[in-house]
Coordinates of C-alpha atoms in Angstrom, one line a residue:
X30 CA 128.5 132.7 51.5
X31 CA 131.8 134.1 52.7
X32 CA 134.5 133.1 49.9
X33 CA 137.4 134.4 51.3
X34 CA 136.4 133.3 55.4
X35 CA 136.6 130.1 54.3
X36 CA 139.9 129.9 52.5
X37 CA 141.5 131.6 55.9
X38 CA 140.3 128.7 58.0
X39 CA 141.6 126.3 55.5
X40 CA 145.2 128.1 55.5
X41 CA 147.0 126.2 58.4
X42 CA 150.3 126.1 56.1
X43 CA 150.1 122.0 56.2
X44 CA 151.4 120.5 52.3
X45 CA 149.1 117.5 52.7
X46 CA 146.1 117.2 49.9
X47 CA 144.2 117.1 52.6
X48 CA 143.5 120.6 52.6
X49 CA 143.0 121.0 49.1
X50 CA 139.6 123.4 48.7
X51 CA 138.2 123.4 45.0
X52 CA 135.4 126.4 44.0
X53 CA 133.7 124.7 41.5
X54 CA 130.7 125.4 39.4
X55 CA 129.1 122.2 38.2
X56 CA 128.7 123.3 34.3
X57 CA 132.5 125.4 34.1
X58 CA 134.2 123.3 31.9
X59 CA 137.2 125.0 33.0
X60 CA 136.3 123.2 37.1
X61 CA 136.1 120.1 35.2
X62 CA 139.6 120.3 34.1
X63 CA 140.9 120.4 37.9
X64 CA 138.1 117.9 38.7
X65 CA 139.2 115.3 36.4
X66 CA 143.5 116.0 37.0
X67 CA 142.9 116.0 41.0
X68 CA 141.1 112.8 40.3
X69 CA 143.5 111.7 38.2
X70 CA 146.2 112.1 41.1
X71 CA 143.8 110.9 43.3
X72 CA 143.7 113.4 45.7
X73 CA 141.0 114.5 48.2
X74 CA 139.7 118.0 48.2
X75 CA 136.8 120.2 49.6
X76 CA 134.1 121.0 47.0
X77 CA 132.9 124.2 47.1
X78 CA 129.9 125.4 44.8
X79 CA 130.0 128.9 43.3
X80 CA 126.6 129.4 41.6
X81 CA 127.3 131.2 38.2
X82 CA 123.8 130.4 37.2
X83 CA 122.7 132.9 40.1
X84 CA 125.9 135.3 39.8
X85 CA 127.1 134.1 43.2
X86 CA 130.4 134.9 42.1
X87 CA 129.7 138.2 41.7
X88 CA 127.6 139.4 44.9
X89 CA 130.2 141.6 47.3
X90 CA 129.1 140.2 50.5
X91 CA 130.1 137.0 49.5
X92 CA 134.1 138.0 48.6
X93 CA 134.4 136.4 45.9
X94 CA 136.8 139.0 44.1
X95 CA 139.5 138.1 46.8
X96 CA 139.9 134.8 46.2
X97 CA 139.9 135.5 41.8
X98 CA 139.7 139.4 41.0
X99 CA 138.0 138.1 37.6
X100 CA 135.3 136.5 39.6
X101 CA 135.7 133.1 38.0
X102 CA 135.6 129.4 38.7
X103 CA 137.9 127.6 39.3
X104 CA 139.8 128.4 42.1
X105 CA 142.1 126.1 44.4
X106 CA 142.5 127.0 48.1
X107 CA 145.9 124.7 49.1
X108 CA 146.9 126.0 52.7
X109 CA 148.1 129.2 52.7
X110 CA 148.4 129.3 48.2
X111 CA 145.3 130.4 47.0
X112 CA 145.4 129.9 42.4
X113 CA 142.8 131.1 40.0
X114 CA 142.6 129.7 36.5
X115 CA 142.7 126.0 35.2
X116 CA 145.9 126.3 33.8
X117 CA 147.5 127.8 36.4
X118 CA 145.8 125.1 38.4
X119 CA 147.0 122.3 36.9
X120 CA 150.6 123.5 36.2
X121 CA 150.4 124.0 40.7
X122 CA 149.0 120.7 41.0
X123 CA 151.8 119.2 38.7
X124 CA 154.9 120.9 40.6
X125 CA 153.4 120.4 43.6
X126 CA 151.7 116.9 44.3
X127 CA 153.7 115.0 41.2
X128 CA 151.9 111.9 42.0
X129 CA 151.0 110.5 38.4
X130 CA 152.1 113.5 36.1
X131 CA 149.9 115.0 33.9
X132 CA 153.1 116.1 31.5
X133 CA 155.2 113.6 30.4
X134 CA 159.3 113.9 30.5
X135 CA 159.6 113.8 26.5
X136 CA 160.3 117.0 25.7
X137 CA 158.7 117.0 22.1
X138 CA 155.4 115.3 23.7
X139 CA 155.6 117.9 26.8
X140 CA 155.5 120.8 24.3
X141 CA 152.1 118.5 22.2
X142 CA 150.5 118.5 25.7
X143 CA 150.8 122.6 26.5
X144 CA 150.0 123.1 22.7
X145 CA 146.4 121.3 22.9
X146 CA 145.7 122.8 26.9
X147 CA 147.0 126.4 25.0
X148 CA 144.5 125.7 21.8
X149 CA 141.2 124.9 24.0
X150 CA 142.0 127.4 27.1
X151 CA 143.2 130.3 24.8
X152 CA 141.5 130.0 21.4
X153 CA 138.1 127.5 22.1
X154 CA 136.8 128.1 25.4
X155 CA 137.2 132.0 26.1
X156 CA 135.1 132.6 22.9
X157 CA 132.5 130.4 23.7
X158 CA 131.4 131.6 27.7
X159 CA 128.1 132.0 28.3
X160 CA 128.7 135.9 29.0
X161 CA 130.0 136.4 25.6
X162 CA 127.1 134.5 23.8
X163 CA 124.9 136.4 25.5
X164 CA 126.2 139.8 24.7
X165 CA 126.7 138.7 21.1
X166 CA 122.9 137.4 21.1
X167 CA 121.9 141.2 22.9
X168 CA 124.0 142.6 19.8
X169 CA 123.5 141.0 16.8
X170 CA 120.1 138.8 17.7
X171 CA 119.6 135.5 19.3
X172 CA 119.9 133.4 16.2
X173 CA 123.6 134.2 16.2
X174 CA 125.2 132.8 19.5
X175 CA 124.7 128.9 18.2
X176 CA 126.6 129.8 14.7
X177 CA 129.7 131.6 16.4
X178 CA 130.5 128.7 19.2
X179 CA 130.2 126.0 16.4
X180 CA 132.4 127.9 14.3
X181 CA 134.7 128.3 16.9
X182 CA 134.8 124.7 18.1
X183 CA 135.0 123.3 14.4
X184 CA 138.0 125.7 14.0
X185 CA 139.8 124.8 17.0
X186 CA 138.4 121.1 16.6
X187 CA 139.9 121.0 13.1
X188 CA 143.6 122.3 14.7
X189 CA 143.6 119.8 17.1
X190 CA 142.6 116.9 14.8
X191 CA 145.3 118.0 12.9
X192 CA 147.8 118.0 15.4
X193 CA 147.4 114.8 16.8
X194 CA 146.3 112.3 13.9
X195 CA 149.7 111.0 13.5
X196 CA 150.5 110.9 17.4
X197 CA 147.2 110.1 19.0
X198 CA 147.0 106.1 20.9
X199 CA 144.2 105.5 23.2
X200 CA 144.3 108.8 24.3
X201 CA 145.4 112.0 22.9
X202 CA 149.0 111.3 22.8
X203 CA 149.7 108.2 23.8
X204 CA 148.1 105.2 25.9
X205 CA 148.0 107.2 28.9
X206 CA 146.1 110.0 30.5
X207 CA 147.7 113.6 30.4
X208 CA 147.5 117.5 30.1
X209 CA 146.0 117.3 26.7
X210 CA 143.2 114.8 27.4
X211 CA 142.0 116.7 31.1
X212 CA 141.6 119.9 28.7
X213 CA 140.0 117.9 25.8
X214 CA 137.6 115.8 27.5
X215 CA 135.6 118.8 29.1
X216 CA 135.8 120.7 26.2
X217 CA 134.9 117.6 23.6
X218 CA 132.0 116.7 25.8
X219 CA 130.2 120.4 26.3
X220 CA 130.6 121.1 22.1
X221 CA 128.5 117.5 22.1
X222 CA 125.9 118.2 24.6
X223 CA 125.2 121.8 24.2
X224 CA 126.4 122.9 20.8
X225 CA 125.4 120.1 18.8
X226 CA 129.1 119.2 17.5
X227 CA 128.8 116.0 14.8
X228 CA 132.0 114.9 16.0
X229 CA 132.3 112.5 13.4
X230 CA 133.7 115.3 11.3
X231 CA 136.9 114.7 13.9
X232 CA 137.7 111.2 14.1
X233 CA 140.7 111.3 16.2
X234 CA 138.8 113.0 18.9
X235 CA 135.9 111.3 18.9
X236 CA 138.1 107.7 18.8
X237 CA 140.3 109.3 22.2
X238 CA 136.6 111.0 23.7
X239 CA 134.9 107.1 24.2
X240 CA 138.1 106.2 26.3
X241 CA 137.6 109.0 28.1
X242 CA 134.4 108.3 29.3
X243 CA 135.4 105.0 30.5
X244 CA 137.5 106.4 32.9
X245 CA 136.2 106.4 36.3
X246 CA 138.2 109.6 37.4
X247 CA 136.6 111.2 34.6
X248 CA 132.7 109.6 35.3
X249 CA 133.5 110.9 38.8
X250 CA 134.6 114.8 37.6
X251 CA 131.3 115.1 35.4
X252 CA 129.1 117.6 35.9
X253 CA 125.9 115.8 36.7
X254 CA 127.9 113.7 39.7
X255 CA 128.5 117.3 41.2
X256 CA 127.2 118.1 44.1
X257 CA 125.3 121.0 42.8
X258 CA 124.0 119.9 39.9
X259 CA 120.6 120.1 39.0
X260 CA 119.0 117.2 37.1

């Protein structure tokens, strides 16, 4: 596949979400995050599969490197503005189409929301990739991976129950859906299916994790309602 082909045909310049172009992988937590918020602002967009599983991303023909010199998913194709990273993402997708805002206009509950999206995309989810579990399995033997990401989680798990117990409703901060819950619902929902997290050790999180999933902007940003997932 030619990456970086396709985001030139969809750079015409128009503003409308209709040219909105997502490279996804099915399992990236961090694509779930721009799943769930573009649902959440309910706009259309072009789903693009980058298959990490067969290190698409990574296979020069294909261009990838253009589009994200890292070589990682997500990236967002809008027109002529091509952004790599979630965070980035979501902070584009907020200035640009502020249809249902992810960050509120409280100051003190703007600053809660970046906190939380900081705490999972800085000190959870970068220490538990795939590629650094292997290496540390390569390294240190393949008992060790599981160990490391559910210390890490409970760590940053324990942070975050912290920091929202006394501000939490039926979501993370409040009765409505923001930046805090798209980072937390990805990340809350991979340390349950493939770490083995008893999130009953977090009661705050798992209380805001059942509304999540009755969200149908978040049933629809799942990974098994991907179009490349396998089942």
């Amino acid at each position: 596949m030619d990456f970086q082909s396709h985001a030139l045909k969809c750079s015409d310049g128009s503003s409308t979400s209709s040219n909105l172009v997502l490279y996804s992988f099915w399992r990236s937590s961090c694509s779930w995050r721009v799943r769930f918020a573009l649902n959440l602002k309910g706009l259309s967009y072009e789903y693009r599969a980058v298959d990490l599983g067969r290190r698409e991303q990574l296979n020069p023909d294909a261009d990838f490197e253009r589009l994200n010199p890292l070589k990682y998913v997500p990236v967002l194709v809008d027109g002529p503005v091509v952004v790599s990273d979630s965070y980035a993402i979501l902070l584009y997708l907020e200035e640009k189409y502020p249809q249902k805002a992810l960050l509120p206009t409280d100051l003190r509950l703007k600053s809660l929301h970046l906190q939380v999206a900081s705490i999972v995309s800085s000190s959870i989810q970068p220490l538990i990739m795939l590629e650094l579990l292997k290496t540390i399995g390569e390294k240190f033997g393949p008992e060790e991976p599981l160990p490391w990401a559910q210390s890490t989680l409970e760590k940053g798990f324990n942070a975050l129950e912290k920091l929202l117990k006394d501000f939490s409703g039926q979501y993370a901060l409040g009765d409505e859906v923001h930046m805090a819950d798209v980072f937390l619902a990805p990340q809350i929902s991979s340390a349950i299916e493939n770490f083995g997290i008893d999130m009953s050790k977090f009661p705050t999180l798992a209380r805001i994790y059942k509304s999540y999933k009755t969200l149908p902007e978040f049933q629809a940003s799942s990974p098994e309602r991907q179009l490349d997932a396998l089942h």
